[in-house]
Coordinates of C-alpha atoms (C1' of nucleotides) in Angstrom, one line a residue:
Chain A
M1 CA 0.0 0.0 -0.1
A2 CA 3.0 2.2 0.2
T3 CA 2.9 3.7 3.5
E4 CA 5.0 6.6 2.6
A5 CA 8.2 7.1 0.0
S6 CA 9.8 10.8 0.5
T7 CA 10.3 10.4 -3.6
A8 CA 10.9 13.9 -5.0
Y9 CA 8.2 13.3 -8.0
G10 CA 5.8 12.9 -6.3
D11 CA 4.7 16.7 -6.2
S12 CA 5.0 16.9 -9.3
L13 CA 2.6 18.3 -11.6
A14 CA 3.2 16.2 -14.8
F15 CA 3.5 13.1 -12.4
L16 CA 0.2 14.0 -10.7
L17 CA -1.4 14.4 -14.1
S18 CA -0.5 11.4 -15.8
Q19 CA -1.2 9.5 -12.0
V20 CA -4.7 10.2 -12.1
G21 CA -5.0 10.7 -16.0
A22 CA -4.1 6.7 -15.9
R23 CA -6.4 5.8 -13.5
S24 CA -9.1 7.8 -14.7
A25 CA -8.6 6.1 -17.9
E26 CA -8.7 2.6 -16.0
L27 CA -12.3 3.8 -14.8
F28 CA -13.5 4.7 -17.6
A29 CA -12.2 1.3 -19.5
A30 CA -13.6 -0.5 -16.6
R31 CA -17.3 1.1 -16.5
V32 CA -17.3 0.5 -20.0
A33 CA -16.3 -3.3 -19.9
G34 CA -19.5 -3.8 -18.6
L35 CA -20.9 -2.8 -22.3
G36 CA -18.8 -5.2 -23.7
I37 CA -16.7 -2.4 -25.8
T38 CA -12.8 -1.4 -25.4
P39 CA -11.7 2.4 -24.9
R40 CA -10.3 2.2 -28.6
Q41 CA -13.5 0.2 -30.2
F42 CA -15.3 3.1 -28.4
A43 CA -12.8 5.4 -30.0
V44 CA -13.8 4.1 -33.7
L45 CA -17.2 3.9 -32.8
S46 CA -17.6 6.8 -31.5
H47 CA -16.1 8.6 -35.1
V48 CA -18.2 6.8 -36.7
E49 CA -21.5 7.2 -35.2
S50 CA -21.0 10.8 -35.3
G51 CA -20.6 12.3 -38.3
T52 CA -19.7 11.5 -42.1
P53 CA -18.7 8.0 -43.1
R54 CA -15.7 6.6 -42.6
T55 CA -13.1 5.0 -44.5
Q56 CA -10.5 2.7 -42.0
Q57 CA -7.4 4.7 -43.5
Q58 CA -9.8 8.1 -42.1
L59 CA -10.4 6.1 -38.7
A60 CA -6.5 5.6 -38.9
D61 CA -5.1 8.7 -39.5
L62 CA -7.7 10.4 -36.9
L63 CA -7.3 8.0 -34.1
G64 CA -3.4 7.7 -34.7
I65 CA -3.9 3.7 -35.1
H66 CA -2.3 2.0 -38.0
R67 CA -4.0 0.7 -40.5
N68 CA -2.9 -2.6 -40.3
N69 CA -4.3 -2.7 -36.8
M70 CA -7.4 -1.1 -37.6
V71 CA -8.3 -4.2 -39.6
A72 CA -8.3 -6.4 -36.8
L73 CA -10.6 -3.9 -34.9
I74 CA -12.8 -3.5 -37.7
D75 CA -13.1 -7.0 -38.0
E76 CA -14.1 -7.5 -34.0
M77 CA -16.5 -4.5 -33.8
E78 CA -17.9 -5.9 -37.2
A79 CA -18.2 -9.3 -35.4
A80 CA -20.5 -7.8 -32.7
G81 CA -22.3 -6.3 -34.6
W82 CA -22.0 -2.4 -34.1
V83 CA -20.7 -1.5 -37.7
Y84 CA -20.4 -2.7 -41.1
R85 CA -18.2 -2.2 -44.4
Q86 CA -19.4 -1.0 -47.3
R87 CA -17.4 -0.8 -50.1
G88 CA -16.7 2.9 -51.7
E89 CA -18.6 3.7 -54.5
T90 CA -16.7 6.4 -56.2
D91 CA -13.3 5.0 -54.9
R92 CA -13.4 0.7 -54.8
R93 CA -10.5 0.5 -53.1
V94 CA -11.8 1.6 -49.2
F95 CA -14.4 0.6 -47.2
E96 CA -16.6 3.0 -45.4
I97 CA -17.4 1.8 -42.1
R98 CA -21.1 2.8 -41.0
P99 CA -22.5 2.3 -37.3
T100 CA -25.7 0.0 -37.5
D101 CA -28.5 0.7 -35.1
A102 CA -26.7 -1.9 -32.3
G103 CA -23.7 0.6 -32.7
A104 CA -25.4 3.8 -32.5
V105 CA -27.9 2.3 -29.3
L106 CA -24.0 1.5 -27.8
V107 CA -22.4 4.9 -28.5
A108 CA -25.6 6.5 -26.6
K109 CA -25.7 4.3 -23.6
V110 CA -21.5 4.8 -23.2
N111 CA -22.2 8.9 -23.4
E112 CA -25.0 8.3 -21.0
L113 CA -22.6 6.9 -18.6
I114 CA -19.5 9.1 -18.6
P115 CA -21.2 12.1 -16.5
D116 CA -21.8 9.9 -13.6
L117 CA -17.7 9.5 -14.4
D118 CA -17.4 12.6 -14.4
S119 CA -18.9 13.3 -11.5
S120 CA -17.3 10.6 -9.1
L121 CA -14.2 11.8 -10.5
T122 CA -14.9 15.5 -9.3
A123 CA -16.9 14.5 -6.1
A124 CA -14.5 16.0 -3.7
L125 CA -14.5 19.4 -5.7
T126 CA -16.7 22.3 -5.9
D127 CA -18.8 23.3 -9.0
R128 CA -16.0 26.2 -9.3
Q129 CA -13.0 24.1 -8.6
R130 CA -14.4 21.7 -11.5
E131 CA -15.5 24.5 -13.7
Q132 CA -11.9 25.9 -12.9
L133 CA -10.2 22.3 -13.6
V134 CA -12.1 21.6 -16.4
H135 CA -10.6 24.7 -17.7
A136 CA -7.1 24.4 -17.2
L137 CA -7.3 21.1 -18.9
A138 CA -8.8 22.1 -21.6
V139 CA -6.0 25.1 -22.3
I140 CA -2.9 22.8 -21.5
A141 CA -4.3 20.2 -24.0
D142 CA -4.5 22.7 -26.4
S143 CA -0.9 24.4 -25.4
L144 CA 0.3 20.7 -26.5
G145 CA -1.5 21.0 -29.7
L146 CA -3.7 17.7 -28.4
A147 CA -6.6 17.0 -30.8
R148 CA -9.9 17.2 -29.2
A149 CA -11.4 13.5 -29.3
V150 CA -8.2 12.1 -29.9
H151 CA -6.5 10.0 -27.3
P152 CA -2.8 8.9 -27.3
H153 CA -3.4 6.1 -25.3
V154 CA -5.6 4.6 -28.0
A155 CA -3.4 5.9 -30.3
S156 CA -0.2 3.6 -31.4
R157 CA 2.7 5.6 -33.0
G158 CA 2.9 4.7 -36.7
S159 CA 0.2 6.6 -38.9
Chain B
M1 CA -4.3 15.5 -37.9
A2 CA -7.8 15.5 -37.1
T3 CA -9.8 18.4 -38.5
E4 CA -13.1 18.1 -36.8
A5 CA -14.5 15.0 -34.8
S6 CA -17.7 16.0 -32.9
T7 CA -17.7 13.5 -30.6
A8 CA -19.6 13.8 -27.5
Y9 CA -16.6 12.3 -24.6
G10 CA -14.5 14.8 -26.0
D11 CA -16.3 17.2 -23.6
S12 CA -15.9 14.6 -20.9
L13 CA -13.4 15.4 -17.9
A14 CA -12.3 12.0 -17.2
F15 CA -11.4 12.4 -21.2
L16 CA -9.5 15.2 -20.8
L17 CA -8.0 13.9 -17.9
S18 CA -6.5 10.4 -19.1
Q19 CA -6.0 12.8 -22.6
V20 CA -3.7 15.4 -21.0
G21 CA -2.2 12.6 -18.3
A22 CA -1.2 10.4 -20.9
R23 CA 0.3 13.1 -23.3
S24 CA 2.2 14.2 -19.7
A25 CA 4.0 10.9 -19.4
E26 CA 5.3 10.5 -23.0
L27 CA 6.7 13.8 -22.2
F28 CA 8.4 12.8 -19.1
A29 CA 9.3 9.4 -20.8
A30 CA 11.0 11.3 -23.6
R31 CA 13.0 14.1 -21.3
V32 CA 14.3 11.0 -19.1
A33 CA 15.3 8.8 -22.4
G34 CA 18.0 11.8 -22.8
L35 CA 19.3 10.3 -20.0
G36 CA 19.0 6.6 -20.7
I37 CA 16.4 5.6 -18.1
T38 CA 12.8 4.5 -18.0
P39 CA 10.5 5.5 -16.4
R40 CA 9.8 2.3 -14.8
Q41 CA 13.3 2.3 -13.9
F42 CA 13.0 5.4 -12.5
A43 CA 10.2 4.7 -10.4
V44 CA 12.2 1.7 -8.9
L45 CA 15.7 3.9 -8.5
S46 CA 13.9 6.8 -6.9
H47 CA 12.4 4.3 -4.2
V48 CA 15.9 3.0 -3.7
E49 CA 17.4 5.6 -3.3
S50 CA 15.1 7.7 -1.1
G51 CA 14.7 5.9 2.2
T52 CA 15.7 2.5 3.8
P53 CA 17.1 -0.5 1.8
R54 CA 14.3 -1.8 0.2
T55 CA 14.4 -5.8 -1.4
Q56 CA 13.0 -6.7 -4.6
Q57 CA 9.5 -8.5 -3.2
Q58 CA 9.2 -4.8 -1.2
L59 CA 9.8 -2.7 -4.2
A60 CA 7.2 -5.1 -5.8
D61 CA 4.3 -4.3 -3.9
L62 CA 5.3 -0.6 -3.1
L63 CA 5.2 0.0 -7.6
G64 CA 2.3 -2.7 -7.9
I65 CA 4.8 -4.7 -10.3
H66 CA 4.9 -8.4 -10.0
R67 CA 7.9 -9.9 -8.5
N68 CA 8.6 -12.1 -11.5
N69 CA 9.3 -8.6 -13.4
M70 CA 11.1 -6.9 -10.8
V71 CA 14.2 -9.5 -11.5
A72 CA 14.8 -8.3 -14.7
L73 CA 14.5 -4.7 -13.9
I74 CA 16.7 -4.9 -11.1
D75 CA 18.8 -7.0 -13.7
E76 CA 18.8 -4.4 -16.2
M77 CA 19.7 -1.5 -13.5
E78 CA 22.4 -3.6 -12.0
A79 CA 24.0 -4.0 -15.5
A80 CA 23.8 0.3 -15.9
G81 CA 25.0 0.7 -12.7
W82 CA 23.0 2.3 -10.9
V83 CA 22.3 -0.5 -8.0
Y84 CA 23.3 -3.5 -6.8
R85 CA 22.0 -6.4 -4.9
Q86 CA 23.3 -7.4 -1.3
R87 CA 22.0 -10.3 0.6
G88 CA 19.6 -9.7 3.5
E89 CA 21.7 -10.4 6.9
T90 CA 18.8 -11.2 8.9
D91 CA 17.2 -12.9 5.9
R92 CA 19.3 -15.0 3.3
R93 CA 16.6 -15.0 1.1
V94 CA 16.1 -11.4 0.2
F95 CA 18.5 -9.3 -2.1
E96 CA 18.0 -5.3 -0.5
I97 CA 18.6 -3.1 -3.5
R98 CA 21.0 -0.2 -2.9
P99 CA 21.4 2.6 -4.9
T100 CA 25.0 3.0 -6.4
D101 CA 26.4 6.5 -6.3
A102 CA 25.9 6.8 -10.1
G103 CA 22.3 5.8 -9.2
A104 CA 22.1 8.4 -6.9
V105 CA 23.6 11.6 -9.4
L106 CA 21.4 9.8 -11.9
V107 CA 17.9 10.2 -9.5
A108 CA 19.2 14.4 -9.0
K109 CA 19.6 14.8 -12.6
V110 CA 15.7 13.8 -13.4
N111 CA 14.4 15.4 -10.4
E112 CA 16.0 18.0 -11.9
L113 CA 14.6 18.0 -15.1
I114 CA 11.3 17.5 -13.6
P115 CA 10.2 21.4 -12.6
D116 CA 11.2 22.3 -16.2
L117 CA 8.5 19.5 -17.6
D118 CA 6.3 21.0 -14.8
S119 CA 7.1 24.6 -16.4
S120 CA 6.1 24.0 -19.6
L121 CA 3.1 22.1 -19.1
T122 CA 1.5 25.2 -17.6
A123 CA 2.9 27.5 -20.0
A124 CA -0.3 28.8 -20.7
L125 CA -1.6 29.3 -17.1
T126 CA -1.6 31.9 -14.7
D127 CA 0.3 30.6 -11.4
R128 CA -2.6 31.0 -9.5
Q129 CA -4.5 28.9 -12.2
R130 CA -1.5 26.4 -11.6
E131 CA -1.6 26.3 -8.2
Q132 CA -5.3 25.4 -8.5
L133 CA -4.7 23.0 -11.1
V134 CA -2.2 21.0 -8.4
H135 CA -4.3 21.3 -5.6
A136 CA -7.3 19.8 -7.5
L137 CA -5.5 17.2 -8.7
A138 CA -3.9 16.1 -5.5
V139 CA -8.1 16.4 -4.7
I140 CA -8.7 13.7 -6.8
A141 CA -5.9 11.4 -6.0
D142 CA -6.5 11.4 -2.6
S143 CA -10.2 10.4 -3.5
L144 CA -9.2 7.5 -5.7
G145 CA -7.0 6.5 -3.0
L146 CA -3.8 7.1 -5.2
A147 CA -0.8 6.8 -3.1
R148 CA 1.8 9.3 -3.6
A149 CA 4.6 8.1 -5.8
V150 CA 2.9 5.1 -7.1
H151 CA 1.8 5.2 -10.9
P152 CA -0.9 3.1 -12.4
H153 CA 0.9 3.2 -15.7
V154 CA 4.1 1.9 -13.7
A155 CA 2.8 -0.8 -12.5
S156 CA 1.4 -4.4 -13.4
R157 CA -1.6 -5.8 -12.0
G158 CA -0.4 -8.5 -10.1
S159 CA 0.9 -7.9 -6.7
Chain C
dT1 C1' 4.8 -25.1 5.0
dA2 C1' 5.6 -20.2 3.8
dT3 C1' 8.3 -16.8 1.3
dT4 C1' 12.3 -14.9 -1.9
dG5 C1' 14.0 -14.6 -6.2
dT6 C1' 14.2 -17.0 -10.3
dT7 C1' 13.5 -19.3 -15.1
dA8 C1' 10.5 -20.9 -18.5
dT9 C1' 6.3 -20.6 -21.4
dA10 C1' 2.2 -18.6 -23.5
dC11 C1' -0.5 -14.7 -24.3
dT12 C1' -1.3 -9.9 -25.7
dC13 C1' -0.4 -5.9 -28.3
dT14 C1' 2.2 -3.5 -31.7
dA15 C1' 5.5 -2.7 -35.3
dT16 C1' 7.4 -3.9 -40.4
dA17 C1' 6.7 -6.2 -44.1
dA18 C1' 5.0 -7.6 -48.3
dC19 C1' 0.8 -9.1 -50.7
dT20 C1' -4.0 -7.6 -53.8
dA21 C1' -7.0 -5.0 -55.9
dT22 C1' -7.7 -1.1 -57.5
dA23 C1' -6.8 3.9 -59.0
Chain D
dT1 C1' 3.3 4.3 -59.7
dA2 C1' 0.3 5.1 -55.6
dT3 C1' -2.9 4.2 -52.7
dA4 C1' -6.7 0.8 -49.0
dG5 C1' -7.0 -2.8 -47.1
dT6 C1' -5.2 -7.0 -45.5
dT7 C1' -2.0 -10.9 -44.0
dA8 C1' 2.2 -12.6 -41.8
dT9 C1' 6.0 -12.6 -38.8
dA10 C1' 8.7 -10.7 -35.1
dG11 C1' 9.3 -7.9 -31.6
dA12 C1' 8.6 -5.9 -26.8
dG13 C1' 5.5 -6.3 -22.9
dT14 C1' 3.4 -9.1 -19.5
dA15 C1' 0.8 -13.4 -17.1
dT16 C1' 1.0 -17.8 -15.7
dA17 C1' 3.4 -21.6 -13.7
dA18 C1' 7.1 -23.8 -11.5
dC19 C1' 12.0 -24.1 -9.3
dA20 C1' 15.6 -23.9 -5.7
dA21 C1' 16.8 -21.9 -1.5
dT22 C1' 16.0 -20.3 3.2
dA23 C1' 12.5 -19.5 6.5

DNA sequence: TATTGTTATACTCTATAACTATA
DNA sequence: TATAGTTATAGAGTATAACAATA
């Protein structure tokens, strides 16, 4: 349980951020696991469900996942009945990934879970503290060049 | 580059936290990589250097790494000349892990790097915003039961 | 019998390269 | 020739089980 430790980095903002962030990701993964979906699958499904149709390559670029790894991802999600492949009409090389009704329902279910997770994370904060926290994080995310809805943990490295 | 996206979870605090946290961890890893050490190695070395001698099993418990995986970790660090094994005098089963002079110097070097990393993360914030951010994160870390200096990303799962 | 350190094996995840079909 | 999707292979990281030495 780490009764004490007296390490210097324990006071670091970078450490606090990555520590709380990692736990935050774990909690999210644990909650959506109950719905049978992984964070990475949800990231893909969420993009597919909201917006114009995306090809596998576009999804790969968008999420920072290599297109090679996108294949198995889409395979799983197609087998789960959340999406289906549809040949591009103008470019017959591509597959446009579209959500099924079940996929859209699942996205809605996950999105309903998120406010509750956010609340549990900030249960010990005042409303004002929470607002300031969100704002500060958004500012940092911008300054780091982090795109909205693109998560480094979901991504691999190659484009 | 994710020109847009319009996903619902992009507004989530949990998402922001894990996104910024993951990048934060990446930046830390990138900086210490210049000194030839990984975050996990640094976590071990930092504990070994500051405080009473630790056995491999104690370090494993402390950091949430399985003792099986601690063997290779200590091997690497011993080969790098940062620590050395010393048989326990009272309990001859254990190895007490002690820092070499080079190990202590390396910890100091890494610790010198951290304030600069923290500053770069909060460059877009006012001093007051930064203080409030650190405080809010510390409150959340406490409420989540996160021990100081024990990082979920460093840990495996088994004890 | 339990615990510490160790080793070996399997499994997961990802990185790299190569193949096909279309453009 | 270049691109989208696919497949195969290898490598890192980790989980599991079993072993020797010591308690």
